[in-house]
Coordinates of C-alpha atoms and ligand atoms in Angstrom, one line a residue:
X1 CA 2.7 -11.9 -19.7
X2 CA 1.8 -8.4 -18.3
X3 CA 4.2 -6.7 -15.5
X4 CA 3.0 -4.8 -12.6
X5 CA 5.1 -2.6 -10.6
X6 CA 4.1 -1.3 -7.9
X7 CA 5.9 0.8 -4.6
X8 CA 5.3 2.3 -1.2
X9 CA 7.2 4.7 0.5
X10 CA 10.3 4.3 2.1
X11 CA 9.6 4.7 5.4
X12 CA 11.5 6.6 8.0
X13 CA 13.0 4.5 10.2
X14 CA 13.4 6.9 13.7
X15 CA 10.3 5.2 15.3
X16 CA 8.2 1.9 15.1
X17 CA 6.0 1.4 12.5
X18 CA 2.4 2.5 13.2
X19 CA -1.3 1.9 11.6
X20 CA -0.5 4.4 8.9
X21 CA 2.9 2.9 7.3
X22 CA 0.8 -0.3 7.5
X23 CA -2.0 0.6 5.9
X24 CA -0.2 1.8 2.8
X25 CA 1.5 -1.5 2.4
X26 CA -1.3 -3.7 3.0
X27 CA -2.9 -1.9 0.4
X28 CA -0.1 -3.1 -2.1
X29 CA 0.5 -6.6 -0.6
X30 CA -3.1 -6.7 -1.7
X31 CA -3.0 -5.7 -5.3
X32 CA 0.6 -7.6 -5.6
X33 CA -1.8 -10.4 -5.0
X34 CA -4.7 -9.5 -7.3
X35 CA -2.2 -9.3 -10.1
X36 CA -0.3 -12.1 -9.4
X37 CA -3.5 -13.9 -8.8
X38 CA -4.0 -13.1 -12.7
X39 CA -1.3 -14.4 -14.0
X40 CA 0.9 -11.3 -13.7
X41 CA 4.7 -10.6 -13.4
X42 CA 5.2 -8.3 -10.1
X43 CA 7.6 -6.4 -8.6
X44 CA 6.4 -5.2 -4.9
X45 CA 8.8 -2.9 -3.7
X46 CA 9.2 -1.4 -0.2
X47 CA 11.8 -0.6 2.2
X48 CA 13.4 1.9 4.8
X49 CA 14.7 5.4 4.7
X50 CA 17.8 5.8 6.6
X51 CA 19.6 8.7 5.9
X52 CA 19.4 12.6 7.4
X53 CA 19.1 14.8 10.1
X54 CA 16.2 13.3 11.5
X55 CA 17.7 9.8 12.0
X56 CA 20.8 10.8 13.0
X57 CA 19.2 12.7 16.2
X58 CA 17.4 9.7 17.2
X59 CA 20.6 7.8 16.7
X60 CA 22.4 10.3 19.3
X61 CA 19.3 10.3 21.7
X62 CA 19.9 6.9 22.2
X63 CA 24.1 6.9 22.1
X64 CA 24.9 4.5 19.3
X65 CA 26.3 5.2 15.8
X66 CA 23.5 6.4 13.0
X67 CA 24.5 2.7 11.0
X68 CA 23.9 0.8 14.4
X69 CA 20.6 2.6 15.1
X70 CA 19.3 1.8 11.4
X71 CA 20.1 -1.8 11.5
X72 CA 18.5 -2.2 14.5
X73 CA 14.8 -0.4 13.4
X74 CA 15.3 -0.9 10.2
X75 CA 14.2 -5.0 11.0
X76 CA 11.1 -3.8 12.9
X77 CA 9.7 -2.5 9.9
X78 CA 11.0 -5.8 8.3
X79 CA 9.3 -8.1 11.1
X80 CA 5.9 -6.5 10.9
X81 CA 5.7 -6.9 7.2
X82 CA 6.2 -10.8 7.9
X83 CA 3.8 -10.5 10.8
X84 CA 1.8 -8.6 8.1
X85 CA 1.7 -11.1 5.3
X86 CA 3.1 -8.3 3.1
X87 CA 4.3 -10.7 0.0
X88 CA 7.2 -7.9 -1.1
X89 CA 9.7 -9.1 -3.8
X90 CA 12.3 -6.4 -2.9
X91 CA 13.1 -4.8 0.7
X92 CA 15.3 -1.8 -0.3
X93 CA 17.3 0.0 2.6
X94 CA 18.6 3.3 1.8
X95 CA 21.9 2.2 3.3
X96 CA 22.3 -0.8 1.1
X97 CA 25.7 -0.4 -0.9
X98 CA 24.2 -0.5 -4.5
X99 CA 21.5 2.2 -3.7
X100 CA 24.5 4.3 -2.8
X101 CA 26.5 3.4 -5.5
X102 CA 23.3 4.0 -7.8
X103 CA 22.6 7.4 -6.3
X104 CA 26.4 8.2 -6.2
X105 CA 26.7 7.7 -10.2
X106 CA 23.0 9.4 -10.9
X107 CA 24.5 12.7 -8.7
X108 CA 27.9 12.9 -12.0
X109 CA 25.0 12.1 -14.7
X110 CA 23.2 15.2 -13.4
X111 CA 26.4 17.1 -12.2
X112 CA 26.3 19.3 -15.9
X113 CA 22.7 20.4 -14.4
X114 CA 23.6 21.6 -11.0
X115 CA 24.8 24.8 -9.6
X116 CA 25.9 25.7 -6.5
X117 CA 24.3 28.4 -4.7
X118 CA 23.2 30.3 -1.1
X119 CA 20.4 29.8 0.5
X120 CA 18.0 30.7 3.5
X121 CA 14.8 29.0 4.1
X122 CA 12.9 27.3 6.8
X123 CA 14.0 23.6 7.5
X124 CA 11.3 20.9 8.9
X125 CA 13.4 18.1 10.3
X126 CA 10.4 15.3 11.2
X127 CA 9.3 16.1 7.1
X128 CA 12.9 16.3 6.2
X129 CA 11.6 19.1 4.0
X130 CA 12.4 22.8 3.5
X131 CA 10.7 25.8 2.8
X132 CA 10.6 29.7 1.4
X133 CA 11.2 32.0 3.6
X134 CA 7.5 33.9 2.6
X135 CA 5.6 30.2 2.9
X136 CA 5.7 30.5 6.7
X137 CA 5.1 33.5 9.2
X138 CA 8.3 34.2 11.4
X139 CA 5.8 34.7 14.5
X140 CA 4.6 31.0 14.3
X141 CA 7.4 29.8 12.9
X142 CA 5.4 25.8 12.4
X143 CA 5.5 23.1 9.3
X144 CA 2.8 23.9 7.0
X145 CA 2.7 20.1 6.5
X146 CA 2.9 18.5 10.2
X147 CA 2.7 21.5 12.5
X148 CA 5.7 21.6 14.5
X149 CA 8.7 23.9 14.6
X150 CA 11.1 24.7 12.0
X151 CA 14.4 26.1 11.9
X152 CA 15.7 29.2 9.5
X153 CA 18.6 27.8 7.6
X154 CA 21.6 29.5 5.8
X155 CA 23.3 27.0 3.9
X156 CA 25.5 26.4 0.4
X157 CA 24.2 23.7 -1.6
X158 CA 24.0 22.2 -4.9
X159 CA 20.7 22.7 -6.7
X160 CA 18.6 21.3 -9.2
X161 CA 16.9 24.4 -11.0
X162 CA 13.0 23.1 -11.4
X163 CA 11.9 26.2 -12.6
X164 CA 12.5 25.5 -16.4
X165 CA 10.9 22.3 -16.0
X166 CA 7.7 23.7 -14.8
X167 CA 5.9 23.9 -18.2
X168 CA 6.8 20.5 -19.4
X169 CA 5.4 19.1 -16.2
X170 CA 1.9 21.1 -16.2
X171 CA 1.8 19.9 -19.4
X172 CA 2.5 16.4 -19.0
X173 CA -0.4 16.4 -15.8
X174 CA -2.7 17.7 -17.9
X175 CA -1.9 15.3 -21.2
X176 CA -2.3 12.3 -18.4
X177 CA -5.3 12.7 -16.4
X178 CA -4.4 8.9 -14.9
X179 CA -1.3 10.2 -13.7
X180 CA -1.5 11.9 -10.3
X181 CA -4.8 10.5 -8.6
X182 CA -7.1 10.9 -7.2
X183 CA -8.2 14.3 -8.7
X184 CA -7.9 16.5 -5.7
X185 CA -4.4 15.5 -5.3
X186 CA -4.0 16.5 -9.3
X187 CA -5.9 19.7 -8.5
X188 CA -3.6 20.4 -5.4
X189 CA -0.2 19.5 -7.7
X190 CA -1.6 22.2 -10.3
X191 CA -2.1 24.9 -7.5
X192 CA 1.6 24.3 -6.7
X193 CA 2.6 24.6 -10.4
X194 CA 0.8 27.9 -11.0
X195 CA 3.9 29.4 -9.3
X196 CA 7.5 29.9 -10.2
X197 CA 9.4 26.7 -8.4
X198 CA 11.9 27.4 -6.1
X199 CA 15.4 25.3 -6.8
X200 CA 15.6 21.8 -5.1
X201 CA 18.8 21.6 -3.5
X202 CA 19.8 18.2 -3.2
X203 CA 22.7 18.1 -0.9
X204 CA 22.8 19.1 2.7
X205 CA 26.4 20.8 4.3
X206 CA 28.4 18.2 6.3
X207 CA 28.8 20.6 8.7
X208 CA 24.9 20.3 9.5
X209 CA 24.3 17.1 8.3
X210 CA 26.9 14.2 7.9
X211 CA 24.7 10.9 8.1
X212 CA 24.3 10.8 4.4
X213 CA 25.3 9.6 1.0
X214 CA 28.4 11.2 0.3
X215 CA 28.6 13.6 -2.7
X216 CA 31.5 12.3 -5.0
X217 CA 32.2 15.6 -6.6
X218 CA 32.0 17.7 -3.3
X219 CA 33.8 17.1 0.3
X220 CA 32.3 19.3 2.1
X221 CA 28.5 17.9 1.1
X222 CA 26.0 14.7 1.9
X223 CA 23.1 14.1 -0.7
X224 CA 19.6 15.2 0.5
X225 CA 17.8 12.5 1.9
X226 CA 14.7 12.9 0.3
X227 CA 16.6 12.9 -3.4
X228 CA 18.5 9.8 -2.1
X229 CA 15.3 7.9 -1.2
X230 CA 13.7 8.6 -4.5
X231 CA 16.1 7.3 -6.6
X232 CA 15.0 3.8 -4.9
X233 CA 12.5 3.5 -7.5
X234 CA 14.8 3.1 -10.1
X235 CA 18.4 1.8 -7.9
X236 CA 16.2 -0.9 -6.9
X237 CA 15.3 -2.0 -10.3
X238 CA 19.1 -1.8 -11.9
X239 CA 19.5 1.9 -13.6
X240 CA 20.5 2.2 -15.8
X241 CA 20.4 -1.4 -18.2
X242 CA 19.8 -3.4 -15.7
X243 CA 16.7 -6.3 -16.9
X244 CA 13.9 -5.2 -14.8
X245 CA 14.4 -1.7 -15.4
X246 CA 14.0 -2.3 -18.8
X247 CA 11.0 -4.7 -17.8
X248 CA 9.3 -2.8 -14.9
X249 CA 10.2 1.0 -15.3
X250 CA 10.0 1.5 -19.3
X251 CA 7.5 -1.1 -21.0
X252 CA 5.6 -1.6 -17.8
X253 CA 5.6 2.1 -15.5
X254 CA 5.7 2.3 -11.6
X255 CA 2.4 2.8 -9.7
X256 CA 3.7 4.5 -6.5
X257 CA 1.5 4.7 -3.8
X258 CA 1.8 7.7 -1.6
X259 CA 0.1 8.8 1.8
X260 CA -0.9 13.1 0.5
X261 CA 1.6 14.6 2.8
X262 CA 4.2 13.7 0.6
X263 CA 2.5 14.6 -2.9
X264 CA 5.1 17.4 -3.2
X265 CA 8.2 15.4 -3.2
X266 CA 6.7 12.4 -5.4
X267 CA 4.5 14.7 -7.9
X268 CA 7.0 17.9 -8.8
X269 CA 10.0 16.8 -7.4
X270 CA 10.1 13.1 -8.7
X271 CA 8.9 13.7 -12.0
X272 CA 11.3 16.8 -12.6
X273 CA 14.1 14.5 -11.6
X274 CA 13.4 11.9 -14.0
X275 CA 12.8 14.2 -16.8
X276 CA 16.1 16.1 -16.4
X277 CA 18.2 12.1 -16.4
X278 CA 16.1 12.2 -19.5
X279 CA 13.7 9.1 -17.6
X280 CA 10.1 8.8 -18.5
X281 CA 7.7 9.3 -15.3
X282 CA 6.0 6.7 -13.5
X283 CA 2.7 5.6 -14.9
X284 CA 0.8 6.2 -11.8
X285 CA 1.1 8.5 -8.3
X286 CA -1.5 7.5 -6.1
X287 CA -2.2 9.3 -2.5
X288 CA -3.9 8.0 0.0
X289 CA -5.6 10.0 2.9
X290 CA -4.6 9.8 6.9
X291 CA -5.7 7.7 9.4
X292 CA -6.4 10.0 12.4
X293 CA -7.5 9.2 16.0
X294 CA -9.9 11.5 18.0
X295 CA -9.9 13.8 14.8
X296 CA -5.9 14.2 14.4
X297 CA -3.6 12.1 12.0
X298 CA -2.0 9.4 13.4
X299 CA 2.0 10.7 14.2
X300 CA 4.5 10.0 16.9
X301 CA 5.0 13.3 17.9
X302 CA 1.5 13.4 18.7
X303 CA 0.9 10.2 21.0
X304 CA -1.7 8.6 19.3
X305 CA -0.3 5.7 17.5
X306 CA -2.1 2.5 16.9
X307 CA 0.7 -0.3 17.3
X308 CA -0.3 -2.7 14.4
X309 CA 1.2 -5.7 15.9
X310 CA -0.9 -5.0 18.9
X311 CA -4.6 -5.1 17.3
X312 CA -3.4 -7.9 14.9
X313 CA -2.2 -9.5 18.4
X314 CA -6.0 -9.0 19.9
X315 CA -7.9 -9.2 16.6
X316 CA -6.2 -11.5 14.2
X317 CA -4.1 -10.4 10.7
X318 CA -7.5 -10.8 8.2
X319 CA -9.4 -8.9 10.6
X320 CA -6.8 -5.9 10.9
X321 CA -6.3 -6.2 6.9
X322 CA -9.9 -6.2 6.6
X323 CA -10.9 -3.3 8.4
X324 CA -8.1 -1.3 6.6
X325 CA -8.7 -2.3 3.2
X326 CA -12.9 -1.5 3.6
X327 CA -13.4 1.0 6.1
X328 CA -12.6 3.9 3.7
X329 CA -12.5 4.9 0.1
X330 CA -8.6 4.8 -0.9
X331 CA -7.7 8.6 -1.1
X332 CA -9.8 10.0 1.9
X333 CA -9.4 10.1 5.8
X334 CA -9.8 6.9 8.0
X335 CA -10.7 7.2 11.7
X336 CA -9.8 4.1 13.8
X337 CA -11.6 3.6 17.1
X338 CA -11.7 0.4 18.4
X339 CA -15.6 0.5 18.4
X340 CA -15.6 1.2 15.0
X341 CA -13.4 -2.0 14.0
X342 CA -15.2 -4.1 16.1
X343 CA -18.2 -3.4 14.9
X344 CA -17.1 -4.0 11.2
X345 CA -15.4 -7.4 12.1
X346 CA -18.8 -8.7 13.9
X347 CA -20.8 -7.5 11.1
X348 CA -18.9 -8.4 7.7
X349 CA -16.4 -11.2 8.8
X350 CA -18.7 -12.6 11.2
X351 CA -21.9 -12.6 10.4
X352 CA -21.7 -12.6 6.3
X353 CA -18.7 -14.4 5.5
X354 CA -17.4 -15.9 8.6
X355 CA -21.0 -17.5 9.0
X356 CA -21.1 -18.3 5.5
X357 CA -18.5 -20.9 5.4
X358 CA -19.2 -22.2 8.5
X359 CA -22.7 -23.0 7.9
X360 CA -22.0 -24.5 4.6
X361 CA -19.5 -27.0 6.3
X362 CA -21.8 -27.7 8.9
X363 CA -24.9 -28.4 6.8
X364 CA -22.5 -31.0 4.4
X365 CA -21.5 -32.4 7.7
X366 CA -24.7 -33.1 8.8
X367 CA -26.6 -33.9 5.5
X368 CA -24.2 -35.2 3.2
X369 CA -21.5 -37.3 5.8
X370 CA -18.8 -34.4 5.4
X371 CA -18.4 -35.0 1.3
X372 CA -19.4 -33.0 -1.4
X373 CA -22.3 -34.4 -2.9
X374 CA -23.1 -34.8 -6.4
X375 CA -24.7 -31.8 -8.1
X376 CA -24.0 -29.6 -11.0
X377 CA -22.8 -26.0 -11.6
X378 CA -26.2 -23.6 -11.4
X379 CA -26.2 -21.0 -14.0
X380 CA -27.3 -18.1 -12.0
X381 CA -24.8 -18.7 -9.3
X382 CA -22.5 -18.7 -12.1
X383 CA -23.2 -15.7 -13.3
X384 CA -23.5 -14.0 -10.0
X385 CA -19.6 -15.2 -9.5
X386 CA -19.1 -13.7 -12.8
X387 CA -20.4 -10.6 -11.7
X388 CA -18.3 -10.3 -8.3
X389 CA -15.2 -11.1 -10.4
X390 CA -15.3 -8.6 -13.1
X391 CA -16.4 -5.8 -10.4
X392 CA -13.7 -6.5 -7.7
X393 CA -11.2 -7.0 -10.7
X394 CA -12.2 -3.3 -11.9
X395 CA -11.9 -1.7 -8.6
X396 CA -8.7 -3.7 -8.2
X397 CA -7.4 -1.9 -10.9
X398 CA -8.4 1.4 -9.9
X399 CA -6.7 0.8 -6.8
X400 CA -10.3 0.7 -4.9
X401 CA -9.8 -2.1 -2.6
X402 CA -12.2 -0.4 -0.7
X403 CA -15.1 -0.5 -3.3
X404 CA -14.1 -4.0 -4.8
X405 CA -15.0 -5.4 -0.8
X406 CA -18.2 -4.0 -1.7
X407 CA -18.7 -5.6 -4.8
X408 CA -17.1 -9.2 -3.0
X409 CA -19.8 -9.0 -0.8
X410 CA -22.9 -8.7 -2.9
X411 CA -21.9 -12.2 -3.8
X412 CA -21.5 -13.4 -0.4
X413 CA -24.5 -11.4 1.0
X414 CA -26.6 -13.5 -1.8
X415 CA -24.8 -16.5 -1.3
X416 CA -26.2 -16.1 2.7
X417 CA -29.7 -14.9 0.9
X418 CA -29.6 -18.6 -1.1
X419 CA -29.1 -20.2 2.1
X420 CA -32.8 -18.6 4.0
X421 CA -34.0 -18.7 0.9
X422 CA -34.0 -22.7 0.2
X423 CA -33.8 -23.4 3.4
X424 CA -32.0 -26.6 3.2
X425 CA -33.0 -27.8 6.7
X426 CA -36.4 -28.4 5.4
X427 CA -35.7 -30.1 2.3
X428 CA -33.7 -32.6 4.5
X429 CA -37.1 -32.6 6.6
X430 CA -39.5 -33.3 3.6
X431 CA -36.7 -35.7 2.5
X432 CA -36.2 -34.1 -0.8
X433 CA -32.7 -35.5 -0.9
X434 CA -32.0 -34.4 -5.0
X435 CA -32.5 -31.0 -4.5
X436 CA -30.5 -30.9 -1.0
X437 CA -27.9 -31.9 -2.2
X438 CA -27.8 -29.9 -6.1
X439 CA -28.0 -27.3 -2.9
X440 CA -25.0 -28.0 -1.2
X441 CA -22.9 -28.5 -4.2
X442 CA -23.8 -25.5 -5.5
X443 CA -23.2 -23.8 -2.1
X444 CA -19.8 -25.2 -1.8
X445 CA -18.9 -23.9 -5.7
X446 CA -19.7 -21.0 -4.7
X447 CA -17.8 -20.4 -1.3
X448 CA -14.9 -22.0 -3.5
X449 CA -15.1 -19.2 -5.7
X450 CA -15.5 -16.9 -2.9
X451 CA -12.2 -17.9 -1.0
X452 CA -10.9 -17.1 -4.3
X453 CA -11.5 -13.9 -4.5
X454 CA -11.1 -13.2 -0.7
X455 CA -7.5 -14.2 -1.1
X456 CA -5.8 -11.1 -2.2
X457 CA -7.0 -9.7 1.1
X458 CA -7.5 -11.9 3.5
X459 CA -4.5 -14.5 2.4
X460 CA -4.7 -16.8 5.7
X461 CA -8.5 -16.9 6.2
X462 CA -9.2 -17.6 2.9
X463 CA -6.4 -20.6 3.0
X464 CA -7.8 -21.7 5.9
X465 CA -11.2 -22.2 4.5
X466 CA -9.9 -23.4 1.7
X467 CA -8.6 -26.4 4.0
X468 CA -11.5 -26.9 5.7
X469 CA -13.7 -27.5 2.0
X470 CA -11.2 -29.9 1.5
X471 CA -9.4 -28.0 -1.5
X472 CA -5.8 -29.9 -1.6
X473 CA -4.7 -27.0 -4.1
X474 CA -2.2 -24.1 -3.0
X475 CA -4.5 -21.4 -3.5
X476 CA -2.0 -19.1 -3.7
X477 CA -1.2 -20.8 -6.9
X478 CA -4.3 -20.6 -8.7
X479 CA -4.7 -18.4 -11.4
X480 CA -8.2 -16.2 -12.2
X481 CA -10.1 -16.2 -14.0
X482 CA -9.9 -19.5 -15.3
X483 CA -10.2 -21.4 -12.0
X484 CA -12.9 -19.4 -10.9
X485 CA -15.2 -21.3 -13.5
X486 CA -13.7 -25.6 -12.4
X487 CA -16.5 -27.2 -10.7
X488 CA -15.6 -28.3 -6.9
X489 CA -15.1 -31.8 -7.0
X490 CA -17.8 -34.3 -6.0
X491 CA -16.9 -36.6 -2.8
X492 CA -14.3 -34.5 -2.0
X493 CA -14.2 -34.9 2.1
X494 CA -14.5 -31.2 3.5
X495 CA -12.5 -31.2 7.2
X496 CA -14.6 -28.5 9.1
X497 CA -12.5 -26.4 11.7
X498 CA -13.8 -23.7 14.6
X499 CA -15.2 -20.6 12.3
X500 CA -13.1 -18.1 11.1
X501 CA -14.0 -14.9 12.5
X502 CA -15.7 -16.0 16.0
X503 CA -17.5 -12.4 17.4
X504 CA -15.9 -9.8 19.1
X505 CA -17.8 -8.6 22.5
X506 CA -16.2 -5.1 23.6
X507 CA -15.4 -5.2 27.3
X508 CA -18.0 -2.2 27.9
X509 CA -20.7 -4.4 26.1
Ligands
MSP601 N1 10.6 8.6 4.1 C1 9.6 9.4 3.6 C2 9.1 8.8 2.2 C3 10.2 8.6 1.2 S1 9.6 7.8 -0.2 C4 10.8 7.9 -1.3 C5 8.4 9.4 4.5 N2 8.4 8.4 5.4 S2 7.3 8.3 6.6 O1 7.6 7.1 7.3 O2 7.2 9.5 7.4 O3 5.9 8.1 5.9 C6 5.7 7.2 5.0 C7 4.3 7.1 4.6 O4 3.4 6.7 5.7 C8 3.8 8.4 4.0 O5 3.2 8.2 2.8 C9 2.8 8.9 5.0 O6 1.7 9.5 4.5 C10 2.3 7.5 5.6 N3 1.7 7.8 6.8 C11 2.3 8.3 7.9 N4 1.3 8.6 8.8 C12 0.1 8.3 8.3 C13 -1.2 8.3 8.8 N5 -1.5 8.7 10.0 N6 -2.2 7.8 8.0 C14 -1.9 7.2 6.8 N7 -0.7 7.2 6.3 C15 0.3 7.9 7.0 O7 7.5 10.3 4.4

């Protein structure tokens, strides 16, 4: 059996989730479906970030304890992936005793490697990050990354060197084109590596920051929260012997998806890491664009977040995941407007697929007494579910959700394109009962196949649907691409619902 394991982010947990922390993970709840869906062992990991500066202010800005504050936002994040449908195998918090046991024993295993040294640099405390002294002008005195101010910082720290690392990681990029993706991201990791690298220091001074993992060879030290939360990839699989690292890390390799602000810390800093524990690198980085609103990304700081539970609240989950997983090519920008999501719901879950199912139910309803009638599986239709399979299975695998919707609805598009074109209603007219109902039944084998491969994005639509065509299976339990192929039973009794995506009218229309 293959393994699959995939990750998102850990995600800071000083406000509420918004649009762009879902989007990531619906992206992976998606493909933790596809592969399952195939027959695949998966580990879907995700989880909360909980240590550092940044937490521990918004801890103090409200007056409770940085471990109270974290418990308490920590479940938000966990309550919208339920509201979410996000099928994760493994919730990892930062806090959790075994990460910090795990980072605790991976900080001696490295202790040979680090020196101890003085630094001054500019500090980012929303990115958690730090940077050279000549990578931003005094004057302005802003995060390259998110824009806002940064402190200069004169600490003593322990370092990782990365410098005499540098070659074996160009070299390792440029061995394994798959590696960082997609290829401007690659491009932007070898811009970065053209330069000498400056030391990563991995601890923070208690006297600046104390909400962290203590450092069990120093006193006077927490671990850096960013070289905490990376280790989660590998604490929450059992470093060193534990079963599923074996399984998941070193026959199988991570696929970490990323959002491209963080590309530094997962492509030089991650990899360098590993290769200094002597650990092989993840098989697959993958970055993701932004979503912005009015032209700016998406960020507390800036006002403009779209609450996911609210739109899933007005819209419905399969819409929301929808709209996410086809509005944009994985990798670029996304814009949400509320116009624009509308009019994608109306068009593709309304009036192709939405309308689809419902006037296949009807038309057995009406014609054939709410059963499936007798007919036989119709070669072309066959081949045209052949076709979607292979082409959303490819994309799947490329981690192009975006283009395997595409390819998903050639199929139904044609399916619709059946419907005008054999025009059912007047075969029941001109009474030509055979052929009305070889129709239908091949209709319904069709939609059946559809809901299959709908279900990896659109979990509770395409179970509902599955209901109403009177499917007693748990689809959730049937494998492709076997099942695709098993003819829908005849005289199974369909039990037609309201349709699944009704239209959305604007309240300016
Ligand atoms: N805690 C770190 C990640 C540690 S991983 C070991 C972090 N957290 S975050 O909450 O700030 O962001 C998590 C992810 O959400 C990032 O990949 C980021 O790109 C993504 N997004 C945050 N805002 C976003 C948008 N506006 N649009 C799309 N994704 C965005 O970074």
């Amino acid at each position: 059996m293959n393994a699959f394991y995939l990750t998102t982010p850990l995600y800071y947990v000083n406000a509420k989730p918004h649009l762009g922390h879902a989007y990531t993970t619906i992206i992976a709840d998606c493909l933790a479906r596809a592969h399952r869906q195939r027959g695949e062992q998966v580990f879907l990991l995700t989880g909360t970030d909980e240590h550092g500066e940044k937490i521990a202010q918004a801890a103090q800005a409200q007056g409770i304890t940085p471990k109270e504050f974290v418990d308490k936002t920590s479940g938000t994040f966990h309550s919208l992936w339920q509201q979410l449908g996000i099928s994760y195998d493994h919730f990892i918090r930062t806090t959790d005793a075994d990460h910090i046991h795990t980072v605790q024993k991976i900080l001696e295993t490295l202790r040979p490697q680090l020196e101890l040294g003085r630094f001054k640099f500019w500090y980012c405390v929303p990115c958690e990050t730090s940077f050279g002294l000549t990578e931003i002008e005094t004057a302005k005195a802003v995060c390259p990354q998110c824009q806002r101010p940064v402190q200069q910082t004169e600490e003593e720290d322990y370092y990782l060197p990365l410098e005499k690392h540098r070659a074996w990681l160009k070299e390792y990029i440029l061995k394994n084109p798959k590696f960082i993706q997609p290829e401007s991201r690659r491009n932007e990791v070898m811009a970065m590596l053209a330069n000498e690298l400056p030391a990563l220091c991995i601890t923070r001074p208690k006297e600046r920051v104390s909400w962290g993992i203590e450092v069990p060879f120093s006193t006077t030290h927490v671990t850096y929260v960013w070289f905490d939360a990376l280790l989660n990839y590998i604490s929450a699989l059992g470093w060193p012997d534990g079963e599923k690292f074996k399984l998941f890390w070193k026959e199988t390799g991570a696929i970490h998806l990323v959002g491209k602000d963080i590309i530094r810390h997962h492509c030089l800093y991650w990899p360098i890491v590993l290769h200094a524990l002597g650990i092989d690198p993840p098989k697959t980085i993958f970055a993701h664009g932004w979503w912005l609103v009015k032209g700016e990304k998406m960020s507390k700081s800036k006002g403009n977040i779209v609450d996911p539970g609210a739109v899933v609240d007005a819209y419905g989950l399969d819409a929301f995941r929808y709209f996410l997983l086809r509005d944009v090519p994985f990798g670029d920008d996304g814009v949400f407007s509320e116009e624009s999501f509308v009019k994608r719901i109306n068009s593709d879950l309304s009036n192709d697929l939405g309308n689809l199912v419902y006037r296949t139910l009807t038309m057995i309803e009406k014609h054939t007494g709410g059963k499936i009638p007798a007919g036989k599986q119709d070669a072309r239709m066959m081949e045209q579910i052949a076709l979607a399979d292979a082409g959303t299975w490819k994309y799947l695998q490329q981690v192009a959700p975006s283009e395997a919707l595409k390819t998903l609805w050639e199929l139904i598009r044609w399916a619709n394109q059946q419907v005008e074109e054999n025009a059912p209603w007047t075969l029941a007219k001109e009474g030509k009962r055979q052929e009305l109902e070889q129709f239908l039944y091949q209709l319904a084998d069709t939609v059946r196949a559809i809901l299959l491969l709908t279900w990896p994005f659109m979990p509770t639509a395409a179970e509902s649907a599955w209901k109403q065509l009177g499917m007693s299976s748990d689809l959730a339990a049937e494998r492709l691409p076997e099942t695709l192929s098993r003819p829908i039973p005849i005289g199974q009794a369909i039990a037609k619902g309201t349709p699944l995506f009704p239209r959305i009218q604007l309240t300016a229309d």
